[in-house]
Short mmCIF file of C-alpha atoms and ligand atoms in Angstrom, two decimals:
data_model
loop_
_atom_site.label_atom_id
_atom_site.label_comp_id
_atom_site.label_asym_id
_atom_site.label_seq_id
_atom_site.Cartn_x
_atom_site.Cartn_y
_atom_site.Cartn_z
CA MET Z 1 -22.68 3.25 -24.67
CA LEU Z 2 -23.45 5.27 -22.10
CA THR Z 3 -27.32 4.10 -21.58
CA SER Z 4 -28.51 5.34 -18.20
CA PRO Z 5 -26.34 7.63 -15.75
CA GLU Z 6 -29.00 7.61 -13.48
CA LEU Z 7 -28.53 3.94 -12.89
CA PHE Z 8 -25.14 4.77 -11.40
CA ALA Z 9 -26.37 7.84 -9.19
CA SER Z 10 -28.85 5.76 -7.81
CA ALA Z 11 -26.50 3.37 -6.45
CA SER Z 12 -26.80 1.15 -3.41
CA PRO Z 13 -26.21 3.35 -0.04
CA THR Z 14 -23.25 1.05 0.75
CA GLN Z 15 -21.45 2.56 -2.48
CA PRO Z 16 -20.08 6.07 -2.78
CA ALA Z 17 -22.07 8.33 -4.93
CA LEU Z 18 -21.05 7.90 -8.63
CA GLY Z 19 -22.32 10.61 -9.90
CA SER Z 20 -19.39 12.90 -9.19
CA GLY Z 21 -16.68 9.80 -10.18
CA TRP Z 22 -17.45 8.79 -13.36
CA GLY Z 23 -17.30 12.10 -15.08
CA ALA Z 24 -17.34 11.97 -19.22
CA SER Z 25 -14.99 9.06 -19.51
CA ASN Z 26 -17.31 5.82 -19.96
CA VAL Z 27 -14.15 3.50 -21.26
CA SER Z 28 -12.22 3.19 -17.69
CA SER Z 29 -12.29 1.89 -14.57
CA ARG Z 30 -12.46 3.83 -11.22
CA ILE Z 31 -10.58 3.75 -7.99
CA PHE Z 32 -12.12 5.00 -5.03
CA ILE Z 33 -10.33 6.04 -1.77
CA ASP Z 34 -12.44 6.10 1.13
CA CYS Z 35 -10.55 9.08 3.42
CA GLY Z 36 -13.00 8.02 6.20
CA ALA Z 37 -11.23 4.24 6.31
CA LEU Z 38 -7.85 6.31 6.33
CA ARG Z 39 -8.61 8.28 9.46
CA HIS Z 40 -10.32 5.62 11.36
CA ASN Z 41 -7.14 2.84 10.47
CA ALA Z 42 -4.79 5.87 11.54
CA ALA Z 43 -6.68 6.13 14.86
CA VAL Z 44 -6.90 2.14 15.48
CA PHE Z 45 -2.74 2.47 15.55
CA ARG Z 46 -2.56 5.43 17.39
CA ALA Z 47 -4.60 4.06 20.57
CA MET Z 48 -2.79 0.82 19.67
CA VAL Z 49 0.88 2.71 20.02
CA GLY Z 50 0.00 4.77 22.71
CA GLU Z 51 1.48 7.80 23.79
CA GLY Z 52 5.05 7.17 24.33
CA CYS Z 53 4.97 5.81 20.59
CA ARG Z 54 4.93 8.29 17.45
CA LEU Z 55 2.71 6.73 14.08
CA GLY Z 56 4.43 7.09 10.83
CA ALA Z 57 2.60 6.15 7.60
CA VAL Z 58 4.53 4.24 4.47
CA VAL Z 59 3.28 5.74 1.18
CA LYS Z 60 6.13 4.00 -1.12
CA ALA Z 61 4.62 2.62 -4.56
CA ASP Z 62 2.06 5.44 -4.79
CA ALA Z 63 0.80 4.96 -1.36
CA TYR Z 64 0.48 0.97 -1.98
CA GLY Z 65 -1.58 1.93 -5.46
CA HIS Z 66 -4.01 3.98 -3.59
CA GLY Z 67 -2.40 7.13 -5.06
CA LEU Z 68 -0.34 9.37 -3.02
CA ALA Z 69 -1.93 12.48 -4.08
CA HIS Z 70 -5.15 10.87 -2.94
CA VAL Z 71 -4.56 9.62 0.76
CA LEU Z 72 -2.31 12.64 1.52
CA PRO Z 73 -5.78 14.96 2.73
CA ALA Z 74 -6.67 12.29 5.12
CA LEU Z 75 -3.30 10.74 6.10
CA HIS Z 76 -0.99 13.50 6.56
CA PRO Z 77 -2.81 15.35 8.97
CA ALA Z 78 -3.62 12.02 11.22
CA VAL Z 79 0.39 10.73 11.34
CA ASP Z 80 3.49 11.94 12.65
CA ALA Z 81 5.98 10.91 9.89
CA LEU Z 82 5.89 9.76 6.21
CA TYR Z 83 7.91 7.15 4.79
CA VAL Z 84 8.65 6.51 1.05
CA ILE Z 85 11.30 4.64 -1.11
CA ALA Z 86 11.64 7.08 -3.97
CA PRO Z 87 13.45 10.87 -3.75
CA GLY Z 88 10.80 12.06 -5.57
CA ASP Z 89 7.96 11.19 -3.85
CA ALA Z 90 9.51 13.45 -0.80
CA VAL Z 91 9.76 16.35 -2.87
CA ARG Z 92 6.21 15.60 -4.09
CA ILE Z 93 5.14 15.53 -0.51
CA ARG Z 94 6.95 18.86 0.31
CA ALA Z 95 5.32 20.47 -2.74
CA TRP Z 96 1.49 19.26 -2.30
CA GLU Z 97 2.25 20.62 1.34
CA SER Z 98 3.61 23.92 0.14
CA THR Z 99 0.44 23.91 -2.09
CA TYR Z 100 -2.32 23.44 0.41
CA HIS Z 101 -0.48 25.44 3.20
CA ARG Z 102 0.41 22.01 5.58
CA PRO Z 103 3.26 22.07 8.27
CA PRO Z 104 6.01 19.98 6.62
CA LEU Z 105 5.96 16.20 8.00
CA PRO Z 106 9.09 14.55 9.07
CA LEU Z 107 9.56 12.81 5.86
CA LEU Z 108 12.13 9.86 5.46
CA VAL Z 109 13.37 8.49 2.18
CA LEU Z 110 14.10 4.35 3.02
CA GLY Z 111 15.21 3.99 -0.88
CA VAL Z 112 18.83 4.39 -2.06
CA LEU Z 113 19.90 7.70 -3.28
CA ASP Z 114 23.04 9.28 -5.21
CA ALA Z 115 24.73 12.42 -4.52
CA GLN Z 116 22.44 14.75 -6.52
CA GLU Z 117 19.41 13.11 -4.76
CA ALA Z 118 20.89 13.56 -1.47
CA VAL Z 119 21.62 17.22 -2.15
CA GLU Z 120 17.99 17.73 -3.15
CA LEU Z 121 16.56 15.68 0.24
CA ALA Z 122 18.75 18.45 2.17
CA ARG Z 123 17.06 20.97 0.34
CA VAL Z 124 13.63 20.28 0.88
CA GLY Z 125 14.25 18.88 4.53
CA SER Z 126 13.53 15.38 4.07
CA ALA Z 127 15.94 13.20 5.69
CA ALA Z 128 17.57 9.87 4.34
CA VAL Z 129 18.47 6.52 4.91
CA VAL Z 130 22.37 5.39 5.30
CA GLY Z 131 22.35 1.84 4.29
CA ASP Z 132 25.29 1.36 2.21
CA GLU Z 133 28.68 2.87 1.77
CA GLY Z 134 27.25 5.23 -0.83
CA TRP Z 135 26.90 8.14 1.74
CA ARG Z 136 30.44 9.23 1.28
CA THR Z 137 29.92 10.13 -2.10
CA TRP Z 138 27.46 12.55 -0.56
CA LEU Z 139 29.41 14.59 1.52
CA GLY Z 140 31.15 16.84 -1.58
CA PRO Z 141 28.23 17.99 -3.15
CA LEU Z 142 26.28 18.46 0.20
CA ARG Z 143 29.31 20.72 1.26
CA ALA Z 144 29.38 22.59 -2.21
CA ALA Z 145 25.42 22.88 -1.56
CA GLY Z 146 26.01 23.98 1.89
CA LEU Z 147 23.72 21.59 3.25
CA ARG Z 148 23.25 19.48 5.94
CA LEU Z 149 21.31 15.98 5.54
CA SER Z 150 19.60 14.45 8.39
CA VAL Z 151 19.92 10.63 8.13
CA HIS Z 152 19.34 7.13 9.93
CA VAL Z 153 21.40 4.47 9.59
CA HIS Z 154 19.89 1.06 8.42
CA ILE Z 155 21.10 -1.92 10.28
CA ASP Z 156 20.55 -5.12 8.67
CA THR Z 157 19.55 -7.53 11.63
CA GLY Z 158 18.47 -10.70 9.19
CA LEU Z 159 16.42 -9.51 6.15
CA GLY Z 160 19.40 -9.16 3.76
CA ARG Z 161 18.39 -6.16 1.73
CA GLU Z 162 19.47 -2.69 2.88
CA GLY Z 163 21.67 -1.73 5.92
CA PHE Z 164 25.17 -2.61 7.59
CA LEU Z 165 25.42 -5.72 9.40
CA PRO Z 166 26.02 -4.85 12.99
CA GLU Z 167 29.67 -6.30 12.77
CA ASP Z 168 30.32 -4.15 9.83
CA VAL Z 169 28.98 -0.80 11.32
CA PRO Z 170 32.73 0.56 12.71
CA ASP Z 171 34.09 -0.02 9.69
CA ALA Z 172 31.63 1.07 7.08
CA LEU Z 173 30.17 4.27 9.31
CA ALA Z 174 34.03 5.27 10.03
CA GLY Z 175 34.31 9.10 9.69
CA ILE Z 176 30.62 9.88 9.86
CA ALA Z 177 31.08 12.06 13.12
CA ASP Z 178 33.61 13.53 10.90
CA ALA Z 179 31.06 14.65 8.38
CA SER Z 180 28.85 16.10 10.85
CA ASP Z 181 28.91 19.45 9.18
CA VAL Z 182 26.87 17.77 6.17
CA LEU Z 183 25.29 14.81 7.59
CA ASN Z 184 23.81 14.64 11.00
CA VAL Z 185 22.49 11.14 12.36
CA VAL Z 186 19.55 11.04 13.62
CA GLY Z 187 18.16 7.88 13.50
CA VAL Z 188 18.82 4.11 13.66
CA LEU Z 189 16.42 1.67 11.99
CA THR Z 190 16.01 -2.19 10.66
CA HIS Z 191 13.20 -4.12 8.89
CA PHE Z 192 12.16 -7.40 9.71
CA ALA Z 193 11.90 -10.39 7.49
CA ASP Z 194 9.88 -12.83 9.11
CA THR Z 195 6.80 -11.34 11.35
CA GLU Z 196 3.91 -11.71 8.70
CA ASP Z 197 4.42 -15.52 8.22
CA VAL Z 198 4.40 -17.13 11.21
CA THR Z 199 2.23 -16.72 14.69
CA GLU Z 200 5.53 -16.76 16.85
CA GLN Z 201 8.32 -14.21 16.57
CA THR Z 202 11.49 -15.96 17.28
CA TYR Z 203 13.34 -14.70 14.62
CA ALA Z 204 11.98 -11.07 15.03
CA ARG Z 205 13.34 -11.02 18.91
CA ARG Z 206 16.92 -12.42 17.31
CA GLN Z 207 16.48 -9.63 14.51
CA LEU Z 208 15.94 -6.93 17.56
CA ALA Z 209 18.90 -8.33 19.80
CA ARG Z 210 21.04 -7.79 16.61
CA PHE Z 211 19.35 -4.28 16.27
CA ARG Z 212 20.69 -3.79 19.55
CA GLU Z 213 24.06 -4.36 18.91
CA GLY Z 214 24.42 -2.10 15.58
CA GLU Z 215 22.69 0.79 17.68
CA ALA Z 216 25.36 0.58 19.94
CA SER Z 217 28.38 0.25 17.68
CA LEU Z 218 26.60 3.01 16.14
CA ARG Z 219 26.43 5.19 19.28
CA ALA Z 220 29.94 4.34 19.97
CA LEU Z 221 30.89 6.34 16.56
CA VAL Z 222 28.30 9.08 16.90
CA GLY Z 223 28.53 10.11 20.33
CA ASP Z 224 26.03 10.66 23.27
CA ARG Z 225 22.99 12.01 21.01
CA PRO Z 226 19.43 11.02 20.80
CA LEU Z 227 18.56 8.65 17.99
CA GLU Z 228 15.20 7.95 16.74
CA ARG Z 229 14.79 4.19 16.84
CA HIS Z 230 12.42 2.26 14.58
CA THR Z 231 12.09 -1.17 13.40
CA ALA Z 232 8.18 -2.14 13.65
CA ALA Z 233 6.07 -2.21 10.08
CA SER Z 234 2.44 -3.05 10.17
CA ALA Z 235 2.85 -6.76 11.64
CA PRO Z 236 5.20 -6.25 14.18
CA SER Z 237 3.34 -3.02 15.53
CA MET Z 238 0.24 -4.83 16.10
CA VAL Z 239 1.99 -8.59 17.09
CA LEU Z 240 5.22 -7.79 18.50
CA PRO Z 241 5.00 -4.76 21.13
CA GLU Z 242 8.36 -4.06 22.13
CA SER Z 243 9.31 -3.54 18.52
CA ARG Z 244 7.57 -0.27 18.39
CA LEU Z 245 10.27 2.10 19.82
CA ASP Z 246 9.94 5.43 19.03
CA VAL Z 247 7.73 5.18 15.90
CA VAL Z 248 6.00 3.14 13.90
CA ARG Z 249 6.32 2.31 10.14
CA VAL Z 250 2.82 1.23 8.92
CA GLY Z 251 2.27 0.42 5.54
CA ILE Z 252 -0.14 -1.98 4.31
CA SER Z 253 -2.42 -1.69 7.23
CA ILE Z 254 -3.10 2.17 7.30
CA TYR Z 255 -4.86 1.32 3.94
CA GLY Z 256 -7.14 -1.22 6.11
CA LEU Z 257 -5.60 -4.34 5.02
CA TRP Z 258 -4.10 -7.08 7.14
CA PRO Z 259 -0.23 -8.71 6.22
CA SER Z 260 -1.32 -11.69 6.53
CA ARG Z 261 -3.74 -14.12 7.63
CA GLU Z 262 -1.19 -15.47 10.86
CA THR Z 263 -0.91 -11.54 11.51
CA ARG Z 264 -4.70 -11.66 12.23
CA ILE Z 265 -4.75 -14.43 14.46
CA SER Z 266 -1.69 -13.13 16.16
CA ALA Z 267 -3.07 -9.92 16.67
CA ARG Z 268 -6.41 -11.23 18.52
CA LEU Z 269 -3.95 -13.18 21.02
CA VAL Z 270 -1.49 -10.00 21.80
CA LYS Z 271 -4.41 -7.57 22.13
CA GLY Z 272 -7.31 -10.01 23.31
CA GLU Z 273 -9.69 -8.63 20.72
CA LEU Z 274 -8.77 -8.07 17.14
CA PRO Z 275 -8.45 -4.52 15.62
CA GLU Z 276 -11.09 -3.30 13.22
CA LEU Z 277 -9.43 -2.16 9.94
CA ARG Z 278 -11.18 -0.59 6.75
CA PRO Z 279 -10.11 -1.56 3.49
CA VAL Z 280 -9.75 2.42 1.89
CA LEU Z 281 -9.75 1.21 -2.08
CA SER Z 282 -12.66 0.13 -4.02
CA TRP Z 283 -12.42 -0.60 -7.45
CA ARG Z 284 -15.34 -0.52 -9.77
CA VAL Z 285 -16.02 -0.76 -13.52
CA ARG Z 286 -19.00 -0.16 -15.60
CA SER Z 287 -19.92 -2.72 -18.81
CA GLN Z 288 -18.82 -1.60 -21.95
CA HIS Z 289 -21.38 -3.90 -23.37
CA ILE Z 290 -23.83 -6.86 -22.64
CA LYS Z 291 -25.46 -9.34 -24.93
CA ASP Z 292 -26.84 -12.83 -24.86
CA LEU Z 293 -24.57 -15.65 -26.00
CA PRO Z 294 -26.00 -19.05 -26.88
CA ALA Z 295 -25.77 -22.10 -24.87
CA GLY Z 296 -22.28 -23.61 -26.32
CA SER Z 297 -20.79 -20.35 -27.05
CA TYR Z 298 -16.76 -20.01 -26.09
CA VAL Z 299 -15.96 -17.02 -24.21
CA GLY Z 300 -12.53 -15.24 -24.51
CA TYR Z 301 -9.05 -16.43 -25.94
CA GLY Z 302 -8.26 -20.16 -25.76
CA CYS Z 303 -11.63 -20.83 -25.76
CA THR Z 304 -10.96 -21.67 -22.03
CA HIS Z 305 -14.88 -21.20 -21.15
CA ARG Z 306 -17.87 -22.80 -22.62
CA CYS Z 307 -21.32 -21.51 -21.57
CA ARG Z 308 -23.52 -24.61 -21.26
CA ASP Z 309 -26.60 -22.19 -20.86
CA ARG Z 310 -27.86 -19.58 -22.88
CA THR Z 311 -25.50 -16.72 -21.20
CA ARG Z 312 -25.94 -12.98 -20.82
CA VAL Z 313 -22.43 -12.01 -20.29
CA ALA Z 314 -21.12 -8.13 -19.84
CA VAL Z 315 -17.57 -7.19 -21.57
CA LEU Z 316 -15.76 -4.82 -18.76
CA PRO Z 317 -13.37 -2.08 -20.15
CA VAL Z 318 -10.75 -3.57 -17.74
CA GLY Z 319 -7.70 -5.94 -17.81
CA TYR Z 320 -4.70 -6.48 -16.93
CA HIS Z 321 -3.00 -3.91 -18.10
CA ASP Z 322 -5.01 -1.90 -15.73
CA GLY Z 323 -3.40 -4.41 -12.78
CA TYR Z 324 -6.56 -7.19 -13.15
CA PRO Z 325 -4.08 -9.97 -12.86
CA ARG Z 326 -4.32 -12.49 -15.55
CA ALA Z 327 -4.36 -15.17 -13.17
CA LEU Z 328 -7.61 -14.24 -11.85
CA SER Z 329 -8.95 -15.76 -15.49
CA ASN Z 330 -11.60 -18.37 -14.67
CA ARG Z 331 -11.60 -17.99 -11.06
CA ALA Z 332 -12.47 -14.38 -9.82
CA HIS Z 333 -15.97 -13.19 -9.60
CA VAL Z 334 -17.23 -9.45 -9.36
CA LEU Z 335 -19.93 -8.09 -7.71
CA VAL Z 336 -23.14 -6.41 -9.71
CA GLU Z 337 -25.81 -5.46 -7.47
CA GLY Z 338 -24.99 -7.38 -4.82
CA ARG Z 339 -24.47 -10.61 -6.46
CA ARG Z 340 -21.42 -12.32 -7.50
CA CYS Z 341 -20.82 -12.55 -11.19
CA PRO Z 342 -18.01 -14.92 -12.24
CA VAL Z 343 -15.19 -13.87 -14.27
CA LEU Z 344 -15.53 -16.27 -17.98
CA GLY Z 345 -12.66 -17.33 -19.38
CA ARG Z 346 -9.03 -15.43 -19.67
CA VAL Z 347 -8.53 -11.93 -18.82
CA MET Z 348 -7.49 -9.76 -21.35
CA MET Z 349 -5.24 -7.18 -21.88
CA ASN Z 350 -7.91 -4.17 -21.70
CA HIS Z 351 -11.14 -6.80 -21.01
CA LEU Z 352 -12.83 -8.83 -18.51
CA ILE Z 353 -15.86 -10.73 -19.78
CA VAL Z 354 -18.42 -11.68 -16.42
CA ASP Z 355 -21.56 -13.54 -16.42
CA VAL Z 356 -24.67 -11.42 -15.37
CA THR Z 357 -26.86 -13.84 -16.35
CA GLY Z 358 -28.12 -13.72 -12.48
CA VAL Z 359 -28.59 -9.73 -12.53
CA PRO Z 360 -32.27 -9.19 -12.51
CA GLY Z 361 -34.12 -6.86 -14.58
CA GLN Z 362 -31.68 -7.70 -17.86
CA PRO Z 363 -29.82 -3.81 -17.45
CA GLU Z 364 -28.33 -2.86 -20.63
CA GLN Z 365 -25.53 -1.38 -18.28
CA VAL Z 366 -24.12 -2.51 -15.06
CA GLU Z 367 -21.40 -1.43 -12.50
CA ALA Z 368 -19.31 -4.00 -11.63
CA THR Z 369 -17.47 -3.73 -8.31
CA LEU Z 370 -13.73 -5.92 -8.90
CA LEU Z 371 -12.67 -4.99 -5.52
CA GLY Z 372 -14.95 -3.56 -2.39
CA ARG Z 373 -18.36 -3.46 -1.23
CA CYS Z 374 -21.69 -4.27 -2.95
CA GLY Z 375 -24.99 -4.70 -1.43
CA GLY Z 376 -24.49 -7.22 0.99
CA GLU Z 377 -21.30 -8.52 -0.44
CA GLU Z 378 -17.39 -7.65 -0.62
CA LEU Z 379 -14.36 -8.50 -2.72
CA SER Z 380 -11.69 -8.21 -0.51
CA ALA Z 381 -7.98 -7.71 -1.91
CA ASP Z 382 -7.31 -11.03 0.03
CA ASP Z 383 -9.82 -12.56 -1.84
CA LEU Z 384 -8.54 -11.39 -5.01
CA ALA Z 385 -4.99 -12.45 -3.95
CA GLY Z 386 -5.93 -15.76 -3.15
CA TRP Z 387 -7.62 -16.36 -6.50
CA ALA Z 388 -4.44 -15.33 -7.98
CA GLY Z 389 -1.99 -16.96 -5.82
CA THR Z 390 -0.12 -13.74 -4.49
CA ILE Z 391 -0.62 -11.36 -1.60
CA ASN Z 392 -2.93 -8.55 -0.73
CA TYR Z 393 0.27 -5.88 -1.44
CA GLU Z 394 0.46 -6.92 -4.56
CA ILE Z 395 -2.94 -6.65 -6.04
CA VAL Z 396 -2.99 -2.93 -4.40
CA ALA Z 397 0.47 -1.96 -5.30
CA ARG Z 398 0.19 -2.63 -8.97
CA LEU Z 399 -2.78 -0.75 -9.56
CA PRO Z 400 -1.26 1.58 -11.94
CA ALA Z 401 -1.41 5.06 -12.12
CA HIS Z 402 -3.54 6.07 -15.54
CA LEU Z 403 -6.68 4.54 -13.40
CA PRO Z 404 -8.69 7.72 -12.05
CA ARG Z 405 -8.99 7.78 -8.59
CA ILE Z 406 -11.77 9.64 -6.44
CA THR Z 407 -11.88 10.44 -2.80
CA VAL Z 408 -14.93 9.87 -1.21
CA SER Z 409 -15.67 9.53 2.15
CA GLU Z 410 -17.95 6.87 3.45
CA SER Z 411 -16.52 5.62 7.10
C1 PLP J 1 7.34 -1.25 3.30
C2 PLP J 1 8.23 -1.06 4.26
C3 PLP J 1 7.40 -0.75 5.62
C4 PLP J 1 5.75 -1.36 5.73
O1 PLP J 1 5.57 -2.34 5.36
P1 PLP J 1 3.91 -2.90 5.72
O2 PLP J 1 4.14 -4.42 6.21
O3 PLP J 1 3.24 -2.58 4.56
O4 PLP J 1 3.55 -2.10 6.86
C5 PLP J 1 8.18 -0.43 6.54
N1 PLP J 1 9.67 -0.70 6.22
C6 PLP J 1 10.49 -0.54 5.50
C7 PLP J 1 11.98 -0.43 5.38
C8 PLP J 1 9.78 -0.98 4.36
O5 PLP J 1 10.19 -1.38 3.41
#
């Protein structure tokens, strides 16, 4: 039911030009990626970490749900390194670079690998993390392929996830120096456990001390050579300057989102002012149907909402299959023409029903902003996360690949 395409073309100036974004299909929500905001956030981090430290961006989980292919054009030229979890993503990035004639950036696969993947990464010139004993199985296949893989050693300093405990380094990595024909140890890293949920960094400082122990043990094994040292994700990059070392691995905040409320408070204390991060992602959907329901009508599965008065509802073709959390049932708002419109009843697999009674002019179709700015209003990933009882990371990272993503430049 496409009633009025001009409606969307003449959206408010704070919204991207939708004429190009919506295309023929009217039955799907759209994610808009603001590459200007990405560039801005990268510049904020570059200024913050200064000249002595490189800026790396984490693009795991399809760039935190933003879409790897959609962030690379703006992000790739703005950073010094990229980090992924899945080896396939490193291969995709190399293919993208070659297609668009971009110089290859240093890439590091943070996740676990089998021997075949290790060979593939060596082939495309990506580095890998050695974080468990599996590295020994890589040696034969790398030798057979005549390839050498650059590796960073992960030290588990208190997260309990990947990596070697500092005291286990000598045994777990014994012999790695003799494998230097196929493994080139070029870096050492760790990952913090408790930088986001606190406003003091006692545990992180303990982790840094453990990191130095692990680094010393590693140096004893591999001899005198330059090792790139890195520990800081978004929050520690901002709130714990001594964690920045040679390169920072900025994930969530490159996309303009704060790791937590506590990080925001601490960042203001550390820097004296609040760094301005700009959210990169907006999410919009056109209504599939609008109708008036008489007073007393129920809305949605379970009849959890009952209309007190006559209510004009818009049915939106988006649901939990599309990453809109069911936990937002009867809690969230969407924005229509700069007004907050409550979600009525339960979020369904492919549908959402909102109250558009207050939208003037009784339009036959509306565009709803599920996440992002609309007029003078904004719904942030933090708002959705708060209503859904989760964190902004989960809201964006679970936006599925099937949603069309459109690159725009607003900021
Ligand atoms: C995800 C991740 C990061 C980035 O974390 P953010 O909090 O999103 O900045 C950095 N390092 C490692 C090892 C990670 O897994």
